[in-house]
Short mmCIF file of C-alpha atoms in Angstrom, two decimals:
data_model
loop_
_atom_site.label_atom_id
_atom_site.label_comp_id
_atom_site.label_asym_id
_atom_site.label_seq_id
_atom_site.Cartn_x
_atom_site.Cartn_y
_atom_site.Cartn_z
CA MET X 151 -20.52 -27.82 5.30
CA SER X 152 -17.28 -27.10 7.19
CA ALA X 153 -16.01 -23.56 7.66
CA ALA X 154 -13.53 -22.12 5.17
CA LEU X 155 -11.46 -20.89 8.11
CA LEU X 156 -12.01 -21.76 11.75
CA LEU X 157 -10.07 -20.52 14.77
CA GLU X 158 -10.97 -21.68 18.27
CA ARG X 159 -9.16 -20.00 21.18
CA VAL X 160 -6.01 -19.57 19.08
CA SER X 161 -3.04 -17.99 20.81
CA TYR X 162 0.50 -17.73 19.50
CA SER X 163 3.83 -16.27 20.61
CA TYR X 164 6.91 -15.88 18.40
CA PRO X 165 10.19 -17.32 19.73
CA GLY X 166 11.63 -15.00 22.36
CA ALA X 167 8.61 -12.68 22.31
CA ALA X 168 7.57 -11.09 25.59
CA VAL X 169 3.89 -10.86 24.61
CA PRO X 170 1.71 -13.07 22.39
CA ALA X 171 1.05 -12.05 18.79
CA LEU X 172 -2.40 -13.70 18.86
CA ARG X 173 -4.58 -13.93 21.98
CA GLU X 174 -7.54 -16.28 22.39
CA ILE X 175 -8.95 -15.68 18.90
CA ASP X 176 -12.29 -17.22 17.98
CA LEU X 177 -13.24 -16.68 14.34
CA CYS X 178 -15.33 -18.55 11.79
CA VAL X 179 -15.32 -17.64 8.10
CA ALA X 180 -18.00 -19.37 6.04
CA PRO X 181 -17.39 -20.68 2.50
CA GLY X 182 -17.84 -17.83 0.04
CA GLU X 183 -17.43 -15.05 2.63
CA PHE X 184 -15.28 -11.98 1.92
CA VAL X 185 -13.59 -10.84 5.14
CA VAL X 186 -11.28 -7.85 5.54
CA LEU X 187 -8.76 -7.88 8.40
CA ALA X 188 -8.12 -4.40 9.80
CA GLY X 189 -5.77 -3.18 12.49
CA GLU X 190 -2.63 -1.18 13.13
CA SER X 191 0.82 -2.49 12.23
CA GLY X 192 1.72 -5.28 14.64
CA SER X 193 -1.89 -5.97 15.66
CA GLY X 194 -1.69 -9.59 14.48
CA LYS X 195 -3.09 -9.52 10.92
CA SER X 196 -0.03 -11.01 9.22
CA THR X 197 0.43 -13.54 12.02
CA LEU X 198 -3.17 -14.71 11.68
CA LEU X 199 -2.65 -15.27 7.95
CA ARG X 200 0.63 -17.07 8.60
CA ALA X 201 -1.20 -19.33 11.05
CA ALA X 202 -3.97 -20.01 8.51
CA SER X 203 -1.34 -21.02 5.93
CA GLY X 204 0.50 -23.27 8.41
CA LEU X 205 3.71 -21.21 8.50
CA VAL X 206 2.85 -20.52 12.13
CA PRO X 207 4.10 -22.55 13.90
CA HIS X 208 5.64 -24.99 11.39
CA PHE X 209 8.14 -22.48 9.94
CA HIS X 210 8.35 -19.68 12.50
CA GLY X 211 8.39 -21.91 15.59
CA GLY X 212 7.13 -20.43 18.84
CA GLU X 213 4.23 -21.50 21.05
CA PHE X 214 0.83 -22.22 19.48
CA THR X 215 -2.33 -23.20 21.35
CA GLY X 216 -5.92 -23.70 20.25
CA ARG X 217 -7.38 -25.16 17.07
CA LEU X 218 -7.18 -23.79 13.54
CA GLU X 219 -8.67 -25.36 10.42
CA SER X 220 -7.98 -23.92 6.98
CA GLY X 221 -10.08 -25.30 4.13
CA GLY X 222 -11.16 -28.10 6.47
CA LEU X 223 -7.57 -29.17 7.28
CA ASP X 224 -6.14 -28.94 10.79
CA THR X 225 -3.02 -26.78 10.57
CA ARG X 226 -1.46 -28.59 13.53
CA THR X 227 -1.31 -31.88 11.65
CA HIS X 228 -0.82 -30.65 8.07
CA GLU X 229 2.32 -29.04 6.67
CA PRO X 230 2.20 -25.74 4.72
CA ALA X 231 2.75 -27.61 1.44
CA GLN X 232 -0.40 -29.69 2.08
CA LEU X 233 -2.41 -26.64 3.14
CA ALA X 234 -1.42 -24.79 -0.06
CA ALA X 235 -3.81 -27.04 -2.00
CA VAL X 236 -6.82 -25.59 -0.15
CA ALA X 237 -5.52 -22.17 0.93
CA GLY X 238 -3.71 -19.95 -1.58
CA THR X 239 -1.56 -17.33 0.14
CA LEU X 240 -0.04 -14.02 -0.94
CA PHE X 241 2.36 -12.46 1.54
CA GLN X 242 3.61 -8.88 1.78
CA ASP X 243 6.94 -9.58 0.08
CA PRO X 244 6.18 -11.16 -3.32
CA GLU X 245 9.85 -11.03 -4.26
CA THR X 246 10.48 -13.77 -1.67
CA GLN X 247 7.51 -15.81 -2.88
CA VAL X 248 8.35 -15.92 -6.60
CA VAL X 249 10.91 -18.71 -7.16
CA MET X 250 10.88 -19.60 -10.88
CA GLY X 251 12.79 -17.97 -13.72
CA THR X 252 9.85 -16.96 -15.93
CA VAL X 253 6.28 -15.87 -15.26
CA ARG X 254 4.90 -18.88 -17.15
CA ALA X 255 6.97 -21.29 -15.05
CA GLU X 256 5.89 -19.52 -11.85
CA LEU X 257 2.19 -19.93 -12.66
CA ALA X 258 2.70 -23.55 -13.72
CA PHE X 259 4.72 -24.54 -10.64
CA PRO X 260 1.84 -24.87 -8.11
CA LEU X 261 -0.36 -26.70 -10.63
CA GLU X 262 2.41 -29.21 -11.33
CA ASN X 263 2.86 -29.71 -7.58
CA LEU X 264 -0.85 -30.54 -7.34
CA GLY X 265 -0.40 -33.25 -9.95
CA PHE X 266 -2.19 -31.57 -12.86
CA GLY X 267 -1.51 -32.94 -16.34
CA ALA X 268 0.19 -30.88 -19.05
CA ALA X 269 -3.08 -29.78 -20.68
CA ALA X 270 -4.62 -28.75 -17.35
CA VAL X 271 -1.47 -26.85 -16.41
CA ALA X 272 -1.47 -24.95 -19.72
CA ARG X 273 -5.12 -24.00 -19.29
CA GLY X 274 -4.62 -22.97 -15.65
CA VAL X 275 -1.66 -20.77 -16.57
CA GLU X 276 -3.63 -19.06 -19.34
CA GLU X 277 -6.69 -18.41 -17.18
CA ALA X 278 -4.65 -17.08 -14.25
CA ALA X 279 -2.67 -14.81 -16.57
CA LEU X 280 -5.81 -13.41 -18.19
CA ALA X 281 -7.59 -12.91 -14.87
CA LEU X 282 -4.72 -10.88 -13.42
CA GLY X 283 -3.76 -8.97 -16.56
CA ILE X 284 -0.30 -10.53 -16.80
CA ALA X 285 -0.66 -12.43 -20.09
CA PRO X 286 1.85 -10.06 -21.82
CA LEU X 287 4.38 -10.99 -19.12
CA LEU X 288 4.19 -14.79 -19.51
CA ASP X 289 7.57 -15.17 -21.19
CA ARG X 290 9.32 -12.44 -19.22
CA SER X 291 12.04 -13.24 -16.71
CA THR X 292 10.74 -12.73 -13.18
CA HIS X 293 13.98 -10.86 -12.40
CA THR X 294 12.96 -8.02 -14.76
CA LEU X 295 9.52 -7.39 -13.22
CA SER X 296 8.52 -4.34 -11.19
CA GLY X 297 7.26 -4.79 -7.64
CA GLY X 298 3.65 -4.46 -8.74
CA GLU X 299 4.13 -6.96 -11.55
CA LEU X 300 5.73 -9.41 -9.12
CA GLN X 301 2.76 -9.00 -6.79
CA ARG X 302 0.29 -9.93 -9.52
CA VAL X 303 2.42 -12.91 -10.59
CA ALA X 304 2.64 -14.18 -7.00
CA LEU X 305 -1.11 -13.80 -6.62
CA GLY X 306 -1.70 -15.65 -9.88
CA ALA X 307 0.43 -18.55 -8.63
CA ALA X 308 -1.45 -18.59 -5.32
CA LEU X 309 -4.87 -18.70 -7.04
CA ALA X 310 -4.05 -20.82 -10.10
CA GLY X 311 -5.23 -24.04 -8.43
CA ARG X 312 -8.59 -22.48 -7.45
CA PRO X 313 -8.16 -22.93 -3.67
CA ALA X 314 -11.20 -22.87 -1.38
CA VAL X 315 -9.61 -20.07 0.65
CA ALA X 316 -7.55 -17.07 -0.48
CA LEU X 317 -5.31 -15.55 2.21
CA LEU X 318 -4.00 -12.15 1.14
CA ASP X 319 -1.66 -9.84 3.04
CA GLU X 320 -1.76 -6.28 1.64
CA PRO X 321 -2.36 -7.49 -1.93
CA THR X 322 -2.79 -3.98 -3.39
CA SER X 323 0.13 -2.37 -1.56
CA GLN X 324 2.39 -2.24 -4.64
CA LEU X 325 -0.29 -1.82 -7.28
CA ASP X 326 -1.31 1.36 -9.09
CA PRO X 327 -4.96 2.39 -8.71
CA VAL X 328 -6.08 0.68 -11.93
CA ALA X 329 -4.24 -2.58 -11.20
CA GLY X 330 -5.53 -2.49 -7.62
CA ASP X 331 -9.12 -2.13 -8.78
CA GLU X 332 -8.63 -4.92 -11.32
CA LEU X 333 -7.18 -7.23 -8.66
CA LEU X 334 -10.11 -6.59 -6.34
CA GLY X 335 -12.41 -7.27 -9.28
CA VAL X 336 -10.74 -10.67 -9.75
CA LEU X 337 -11.17 -11.44 -6.05
CA ARG X 338 -14.84 -10.43 -6.17
CA ARG X 339 -15.44 -12.72 -9.16
CA LEU X 340 -13.72 -15.62 -7.43
CA ASN X 341 -15.72 -14.90 -4.31
CA GLU X 342 -19.12 -14.29 -5.88
CA GLU X 343 -19.05 -16.70 -8.82
CA TRP X 344 -16.84 -19.53 -7.59
CA GLY X 345 -17.47 -19.38 -3.85
CA THR X 346 -13.84 -18.79 -2.86
CA ALA X 347 -13.58 -17.47 0.68
CA VAL X 348 -11.37 -14.37 0.77
CA ILE X 349 -9.54 -13.20 3.90
CA LEU X 350 -7.69 -9.99 3.07
CA ALA X 351 -5.50 -7.92 5.40
CA GLU X 352 -5.31 -4.30 4.32
CA HIS X 353 -4.44 -0.85 5.67
CA ARG X 354 -5.97 1.16 2.81
CA LEU X 355 -9.48 0.06 3.65
CA GLU X 356 -11.11 2.50 1.22
CA ARG X 357 -9.98 0.18 -1.58
CA CYS X 358 -11.73 -2.95 -0.37
CA LEU X 359 -14.62 -2.20 2.02
CA GLY X 360 -17.09 -2.16 -0.86
CA ALA X 361 -16.33 -5.83 -1.56
CA ALA X 362 -16.43 -7.02 2.06
CA ASP X 363 -19.15 -8.94 3.85
CA ARG X 364 -17.39 -8.49 7.19
CA VAL X 365 -14.57 -6.52 8.74
CA VAL X 366 -12.62 -8.08 11.60
CA ALA X 367 -10.45 -5.55 13.44
CA LEU X 368 -7.54 -6.79 15.54
CA ARG X 369 -5.93 -4.95 18.42
CA ASP X 370 -2.94 -6.34 20.36
CA GLY X 371 -3.54 -9.78 18.87
CA ALA X 372 -7.21 -10.04 19.82
CA VAL X 373 -10.48 -9.42 17.96
CA ALA X 374 -11.70 -5.92 18.84
CA CYS X 375 -14.55 -5.65 16.30
CA ASP X 376 -16.39 -8.08 14.01
CA SER X 377 -19.08 -6.34 11.99
CA ASP X 378 -20.34 -5.43 8.52
CA PRO X 379 -18.47 -2.54 6.84
CA ARG X 380 -20.82 0.23 8.00
CA GLY X 381 -20.87 -1.13 11.54
CA PHE X 382 -17.08 -1.26 11.50
CA LEU X 383 -16.84 2.40 10.39
CA ASP X 384 -19.16 3.47 13.21
CA TRP X 385 -17.09 1.46 15.70
CA ALA X 386 -13.82 2.88 14.37
CA CYS X 387 -15.13 6.44 14.64
CA GLU X 388 -15.69 5.94 18.36
CA HIS X 389 -12.97 3.47 19.35
CA ALA X 390 -10.23 3.39 16.69
CA PRO X 391 -10.11 6.61 14.64
CA GLU X 392 -6.71 5.55 13.27
CA LEU X 393 -8.55 2.85 11.26
CA GLN X 394 -11.06 5.19 9.62
CA THR X 395 -11.09 5.46 5.84
CA PRO X 396 -10.42 8.97 4.45
CA GLY X 397 -14.09 9.25 3.44
CA ALA X 398 -15.32 8.27 6.90
CA ARG X 399 -12.84 10.67 8.50
CA LEU X 400 -14.05 13.45 6.19
CA PHE X 401 -17.65 12.91 7.28
CA ALA X 402 -16.79 12.49 10.97
CA LEU X 403 -14.79 15.74 11.03
CA ALA X 404 -17.58 17.57 9.19
CA GLY X 405 -20.26 16.17 11.51
CA ARG X 406 -22.05 14.28 8.71
CA ARG X 407 -23.81 10.93 8.92
CA PRO X 408 -24.06 8.16 7.88
CA LEU X 409 -20.37 7.42 7.42
CA PRO X 410 -19.79 6.38 3.79
CA VAL X 411 -18.50 2.96 2.74
CA SER X 412 -17.63 4.19 -0.78
CA VAL X 413 -17.17 7.37 -2.82
CA LYS X 414 -20.58 6.84 -4.42
CA ASP X 415 -22.10 6.49 -0.98
CA ALA X 416 -20.52 9.76 0.14
CA ARG X 417 -21.52 11.75 -2.93
CA ARG X 418 -25.09 10.52 -2.69
CA THR X 419 -25.32 11.65 0.95
CA LEU X 420 -23.79 15.06 0.21
CA ALA X 421 -26.04 15.58 -2.80
CA ALA X 422 -29.07 14.98 -0.57
CA GLY X 423 -27.90 17.66 1.88
CA SER X 424 -27.56 17.54 5.63
CA THR X 425 -31.32 17.66 6.18
CA GLY X 426 -31.97 14.72 3.89
CA GLY X 427 -33.81 16.98 1.43
CA PRO X 428 -32.88 17.69 -2.20
CA SER X 429 -29.76 19.71 -2.88
CA LEU X 430 -27.53 20.76 -5.75
CA PRO X 431 -24.82 18.35 -6.93
CA MET X 432 -21.58 18.46 -4.95
CA ARG X 433 -19.56 19.95 -7.81
CA THR X 434 -22.05 22.79 -8.14
CA ARG X 435 -22.02 23.54 -4.43
CA LEU X 436 -18.23 23.65 -4.13
CA ALA X 437 -17.32 25.06 -7.55
CA PRO X 438 -20.36 26.70 -9.20
CA GLU X 439 -20.76 26.42 -12.96
CA GLY X 440 -19.37 29.52 -14.59
CA ALA X 441 -17.41 30.54 -11.50
CA ASP X 442 -14.30 32.60 -12.11
CA ASP X 443 -11.25 30.36 -12.52
CA ALA X 444 -9.48 32.37 -9.84
CA VAL X 445 -12.19 31.44 -7.32
CA VAL X 446 -11.83 27.73 -8.07
CA ALA X 447 -8.04 28.01 -8.03
CA GLU X 448 -8.24 29.74 -4.65
CA ARG X 449 -10.29 26.82 -3.30
CA VAL X 450 -7.61 24.35 -4.39
CA ALA X 451 -4.81 26.66 -3.24
CA ASP X 452 -6.34 26.63 0.24
CA VAL X 453 -5.02 23.09 0.62
CA ALA X 454 -1.75 23.47 -1.35
CA PRO X 455 1.29 22.82 0.89
CA ARG X 456 2.73 26.31 0.46
CA ASP X 457 4.40 26.29 3.88
CA VAL X 458 6.73 23.33 3.30
CA PRO X 459 10.45 23.89 2.70
CA GLY X 460 10.58 22.17 -0.67
CA TRP X 461 7.78 24.35 -1.99
CA HIS X 462 9.70 27.52 -1.14
CA ALA X 463 12.96 26.06 -2.46
CA ARG X 464 11.36 25.50 -5.82
CA ARG X 465 9.90 29.01 -5.94
CA ARG X 466 13.27 30.55 -5.01
CA ARG X 467 14.95 28.73 -7.86
CA ARG X 468 12.89 30.75 -10.32
CA GLY X 469 14.72 33.91 -9.24
CA ALA X 470 18.10 32.69 -8.04
CA ARG X 471 20.16 29.71 -9.13
CA VAL X 472 20.22 26.92 -6.53
CA GLU X 473 22.40 23.91 -7.23
CA PRO X 474 20.14 20.86 -7.44
CA ALA X 475 20.52 17.98 -5.02
CA LEU X 476 19.77 15.65 -7.94
CA ALA X 477 19.60 16.29 -11.68
CA PHE X 478 18.76 14.05 -14.64
CA ALA X 479 19.75 15.32 -18.09
CA SER X 480 18.31 13.37 -21.05
CA VAL X 481 18.62 10.08 -19.18
CA TRP X 482 17.80 6.87 -21.05
CA LEU X 483 17.99 3.31 -19.78
CA GLU X 484 17.60 0.40 -22.16
CA HIS X 485 17.95 -3.26 -21.24
CA LYS X 486 20.11 -5.31 -23.60
CA GLY X 487 17.74 -6.97 -26.04
CA GLY X 488 14.84 -5.77 -23.93
CA ALA X 489 12.58 -2.84 -23.21
CA THR X 490 13.43 0.82 -22.88
CA VAL X 491 12.65 1.70 -19.24
CA LEU X 492 13.60 5.40 -19.09
CA ARG X 493 13.17 7.67 -22.10
CA GLY X 494 15.05 10.95 -22.09
CA VAL X 495 14.24 11.96 -18.52
CA ASP X 496 14.99 15.58 -17.61
CA LEU X 497 14.40 16.23 -13.91
CA GLU X 498 15.87 18.47 -11.22
CA VAL X 499 15.19 18.24 -7.49
CA ALA X 500 16.29 21.05 -5.19
CA PRO X 501 17.71 20.65 -1.66
CA GLY X 502 14.85 20.37 0.83
CA GLU X 503 12.30 19.55 -1.86
CA ARG X 504 9.68 16.85 -1.25
CA VAL X 505 8.63 15.00 -4.39
CA ALA X 506 6.10 12.22 -4.90
CA LEU X 507 6.73 9.98 -7.89
CA LEU X 508 3.53 8.42 -9.24
CA GLY X 509 2.78 6.20 -12.20
CA ARG X 510 1.36 2.85 -13.21
CA ASN X 511 3.20 -0.38 -12.52
CA GLY X 512 6.11 -0.67 -14.94
CA ALA X 513 6.21 3.07 -15.71
CA GLY X 514 9.83 3.32 -14.54
CA LYS X 515 9.53 4.67 -10.98
CA SER X 516 11.74 2.08 -9.27
CA THR X 517 14.27 2.23 -12.10
CA LEU X 518 14.48 6.01 -11.83
CA LEU X 519 15.26 5.71 -8.10
CA ARG X 520 17.90 3.03 -8.74
CA VAL X 521 19.55 5.27 -11.32
CA ALA X 522 19.39 8.20 -8.90
CA ALA X 523 21.25 6.15 -6.28
CA GLY X 524 23.79 4.79 -8.76
CA LEU X 525 22.63 1.18 -8.56
CA SER X 526 21.78 1.22 -12.27
CA GLU X 527 23.80 3.09 -14.90
CA PRO X 528 21.93 4.98 -17.61
CA THR X 529 22.48 3.96 -21.21
CA ARG X 530 22.63 7.61 -22.24
CA GLY X 531 22.43 10.95 -20.49
CA ARG X 532 23.91 12.33 -17.27
CA VAL X 533 22.97 12.12 -13.57
CA THR X 534 24.39 14.74 -11.19
CA ARG X 535 24.24 14.20 -7.43
CA GLY X 536 24.87 16.85 -4.78
CA GLY X 537 26.05 14.27 -2.24
CA ARG X 538 25.18 10.84 -0.87
CA VAL X 539 21.89 9.32 -2.09
CA ALA X 540 20.18 6.94 0.37
CA LEU X 541 17.81 4.40 -1.18
CA LEU X 542 15.09 2.20 0.32
CA LEU X 543 14.02 -0.47 -2.17
CA GLN X 544 10.74 -2.39 -2.22
CA SER X 545 12.16 -5.44 -0.43
CA PRO X 546 12.66 -4.34 3.20
CA GLY X 547 13.71 -7.84 4.26
CA ASP X 548 16.97 -7.42 2.32
CA TYR X 549 18.20 -4.73 4.73
CA ALA X 550 18.09 -6.78 7.94
CA LEU X 551 21.14 -9.06 8.09
CA ARG X 552 21.20 -10.19 11.72
CA GLU X 553 19.33 -12.74 13.83
CA ARG X 554 17.91 -10.16 16.26
CA VAL X 555 16.24 -6.84 15.60
CA GLY X 556 18.26 -5.47 18.53
CA ASP X 557 21.54 -6.22 16.71
CA GLU X 558 20.63 -4.17 13.64
CA LEU X 559 20.82 -0.67 15.14
CA PRO X 560 21.60 1.18 18.39
CA PRO X 561 18.74 1.22 20.95
CA GLU X 562 17.98 4.91 20.38
CA ALA X 563 17.53 4.37 16.62
CA LEU X 564 15.19 1.41 17.20
CA ALA X 565 13.21 3.44 19.74
CA ALA X 566 12.83 6.29 17.25
CA ALA X 567 11.43 3.78 14.73
CA GLY X 568 8.94 2.45 17.28
CA LEU X 569 10.70 -0.93 17.49
CA ALA X 570 12.08 -0.82 21.04
CA THR X 571 9.78 -3.62 22.25
CA LEU X 572 10.77 -5.95 19.40
CA VAL X 573 14.53 -6.16 19.94
CA GLU X 574 14.45 -9.92 20.68
CA ARG X 575 12.48 -10.79 17.53
CA HIS X 576 14.01 -12.23 14.39
CA PRO X 577 13.46 -9.70 11.56
CA ARG X 578 11.55 -12.33 9.54
CA ASP X 579 8.97 -12.55 12.37
CA LEU X 580 8.08 -8.84 12.14
CA SER X 581 4.92 -7.64 10.45
CA GLY X 582 5.26 -6.01 7.04
CA GLY X 583 4.96 -2.52 8.50
CA GLU X 584 7.51 -3.28 11.20
CA ARG X 585 9.99 -4.64 8.64
CA GLN X 586 9.46 -1.52 6.57
CA ARG X 587 10.19 0.76 9.54
CA LEU X 588 13.31 -1.25 10.42
CA ALA X 589 14.64 -1.05 6.85
CA LEU X 590 13.99 2.71 6.73
CA ALA X 591 15.79 3.23 10.04
CA ILE X 592 18.80 1.25 8.69
CA VAL X 593 18.90 3.32 5.49
CA LEU X 594 18.75 6.66 7.33
CA HIS X 595 21.19 5.75 10.11
CA GLY X 596 24.45 7.71 10.06
CA GLU X 597 25.40 10.86 8.18
CA ARG X 598 22.50 12.85 6.74
CA PRO X 599 22.25 12.18 2.99
CA ALA X 600 21.80 14.85 0.34
CA VAL X 601 18.94 12.87 -1.22
CA VAL X 602 16.64 10.18 0.16
CA CYS X 603 14.83 7.95 -2.34
CA LEU X 604 12.09 5.70 -0.98
CA ASP X 605 10.29 3.05 -3.02
CA GLU X 606 6.79 2.34 -1.65
CA PRO X 607 7.80 3.21 1.95
CA THR X 608 4.22 3.07 3.32
CA ARG X 609 3.67 -0.55 2.30
CA GLY X 610 2.25 -2.31 5.36
CA MET X 611 2.03 0.92 7.39
CA ASP X 612 -1.03 2.10 9.27
CA ARG X 613 -2.09 5.74 9.37
CA ARG X 614 -0.31 6.50 12.66
CA HIS X 615 3.02 5.30 11.33
CA LYS X 616 2.48 7.09 8.01
CA GLU X 617 2.03 10.32 9.96
CA ALA X 618 5.25 9.57 11.85
CA LEU X 619 7.01 8.91 8.52
CA THR X 620 5.70 12.22 7.15
CA ALA X 621 7.09 14.02 10.21
CA LEU X 622 10.45 12.27 9.80
CA LEU X 623 10.69 13.21 6.13
CA ASP X 624 9.60 16.75 6.96
CA GLY X 625 12.53 16.99 9.39
CA LEU X 626 14.94 15.78 6.72
CA ALA X 627 13.59 18.33 4.24
CA ILE X 628 13.89 21.17 6.75
CA ALA X 629 17.53 20.17 7.22
CA GLY X 630 18.06 20.42 3.45
CA THR X 631 17.73 16.81 2.30
CA ALA X 632 15.78 16.30 -0.91
CA VAL X 633 13.20 13.52 -0.50
CA ILE X 634 11.77 11.55 -3.44
CA VAL X 635 9.11 8.93 -2.77
CA ALA X 636 7.76 6.51 -5.36
CA THR X 637 4.30 5.53 -4.20
CA HIS X 638 0.81 4.41 -5.15
CA ASP X 639 -0.53 5.78 -1.87
CA THR X 640 -2.14 9.02 -2.97
CA GLU X 641 -3.27 9.91 0.57
CA PHE X 642 0.36 9.79 1.73
CA ALA X 643 1.53 11.73 -1.33
CA ALA X 644 -1.02 14.46 -0.62
CA ALA X 645 0.13 14.78 3.01
CA PHE X 646 3.85 14.58 2.27
CA ALA X 647 4.71 16.12 -1.10
CA ALA X 648 4.74 19.68 -2.38
CA ARG X 649 5.48 18.50 -5.89
CA THR X 650 4.31 15.44 -7.80
CA VAL X 651 5.89 13.92 -10.90
CA LEU X 652 3.70 11.48 -12.85
CA LEU X 653 5.66 8.98 -14.95
CA GLY X 654 4.25 7.34 -18.05
CA ASP X 655 6.17 4.93 -20.27
CA GLY X 656 9.52 5.95 -18.79
CA ARG X 657 9.19 9.73 -18.94
CA PRO X 658 7.49 12.47 -16.88
CA VAL X 659 4.04 13.29 -18.27
CA ALA X 660 3.13 15.70 -15.47
CA ASP X 661 5.29 17.73 -13.08
CA ALA X 662 3.34 20.18 -10.95
CA PRO X 663 2.27 21.06 -7.41
CA THR X 664 0.68 18.04 -5.75
CA ALA X 665 -2.66 19.83 -5.33
CA ASP X 666 -2.87 20.27 -9.11
CA VAL X 667 -1.97 16.67 -9.95
CA LEU X 668 -4.09 14.87 -7.34
CA ALA X 669 -7.15 17.10 -7.39
CA GLY X 670 -8.25 16.33 -10.92
CA GLY X 671 -6.83 12.90 -11.77
CA TRP X 672 -9.13 10.07 -12.83
CA TYR X 673 -7.11 7.44 -11.02
CA PHE X 674 -4.30 9.22 -9.21
CA ALA X 675 -6.56 11.12 -6.82
CA THR X 676 -7.29 10.87 -3.11
CA GLN X 677 -10.63 9.58 -1.87
CA THR X 678 -11.45 13.04 -0.50
CA ALA X 679 -10.71 14.62 -3.89
CA ARG X 680 -13.03 12.14 -5.61
CA ILE X 681 -15.80 12.78 -3.10
CA LEU X 682 -15.49 16.58 -3.32
CA GLY X 683 -14.77 16.91 -7.02
CA GLY X 684 -11.16 17.96 -6.45
CA ALA X 685 -11.93 20.80 -4.03
CA ALA X 686 -9.69 19.30 -1.34
CA LEU X 687 -7.16 16.47 -1.10
CA LEU X 688 -7.29 15.47 2.57
CA PRO X 689 -10.18 14.91 5.01
CA GLU X 690 -9.17 17.74 7.33
CA ASP X 691 -9.26 20.29 4.49
CA GLY X 692 -12.41 18.81 2.98
CA ALA X 693 -14.23 18.90 6.32
CA ALA X 694 -13.37 22.59 6.68
CA LEU X 695 -14.93 23.23 3.25
CA LEU X 696 -18.06 21.27 4.16
CA ARG X 697 -18.47 23.14 7.43
CA ARG X 698 -18.00 26.43 5.55
CA GLU X 699 -20.70 25.43 3.06
CA VAL X 700 -23.11 24.72 5.91
CA ALA X 701 -22.28 28.05 7.55
CA LEU X 702 -22.94 29.92 4.30
CA ALA X 703 -26.17 28.04 3.50
#
């Protein structure tokens, strides 16, 4: 039986690139294997998937050497349209992949291209829609979908023909925790029950390691590690700490072993105690039954971001009136003949405040940001702005208008965004994380805005660049800019935001300090919070608690 994906000494350089994007890669993925691609932004993950789908070099051009077979077809002699029959692909920008007017037509399109009859097309559309939870969207216009809904539709179209290989680039990046888990469940079923080989590039590895047979880590376009998930975590701890999952980082900082692959894994190890003997459950050890509420609150307050400017700005407003940077007063938005997206939103954001906006796909997060920036007008209600509102939407490719990255911004701005070495690249040839950083730099260039609204800004970003983004936003907040980020990345929200607003069905259902919202949520919670029963949000704080518990034992 031939390999599902085979690379033999594959190297590739984009047009005008000074260094290759892929270097002498040898990789064999067997039919039915589930492989996760790990690596920092720009390490070669997206390029490898583009090569497996035939877009490299047929669409992107450049210099390609070596041999690559996808689903048994040689990519050098088969066009991307031919390869699509055996290798379904989901890229990082689903808005550029969805081409039909309705969801039903989008799911039917690839099946019709494969020559399926009308009955087979109808059945394929129904099964794909049910598998991905998009059956209620079948007759919706694709132009009215949220980013997460578009991502599921694009994935449904990629998988509708039951390809032998599924190539997925950050498939959960725009999905809420529930939709992300459901998507991974679909991939596991395809993999385990139908033998579909899955090759999935992901930065939030905690979401998918439990499903993986192997993890292949790339560094500078070459394979740096090829191991099972636990072996990968051990390797990352020693050689690539930036790739560690939050749970593995928690254990490494606390001096605990073995490093956990999942939350269940971590809780089992902690319940057994550091000596391997029996111990009390984790919740009992960190927050004893019957403990005074003030004691438990103090534990959570230990990790609350009380020292950030936005936190203090909000506290000051209780005693003295501070004009808001942004205010919504009973804001409604209703589509003509369609759904109500925002329902009587009342929301104020102070200068220098840092707010995370959470909620399921379709809850109204992106619409709220568009209304804040004036791109969409509310049906009813009033929006007050204290100055210019800068907005980064979910489609970073829309912000780059030139043929060269170096023509988009001055050299110093590109250097600050970590893009100085990519000035000769075409923006379309950048990785997802690089495109995101370029778009953000374009949005923030020029006069400092009163409000910055960012829609899923960490999509495609590794941990190092997320930390750089946090530092950048921190600087804006210190200077008095209010920052509002719509995100499904709870780890980033915990590190960045003092305040979290949870949207449900177009209105805020929770508005509280981030520590309160993320510590006890069923789905909107960090991995560290789930492991430690809400006692800490981030690995650094959780490790300090674990070390304290050992010291007191």
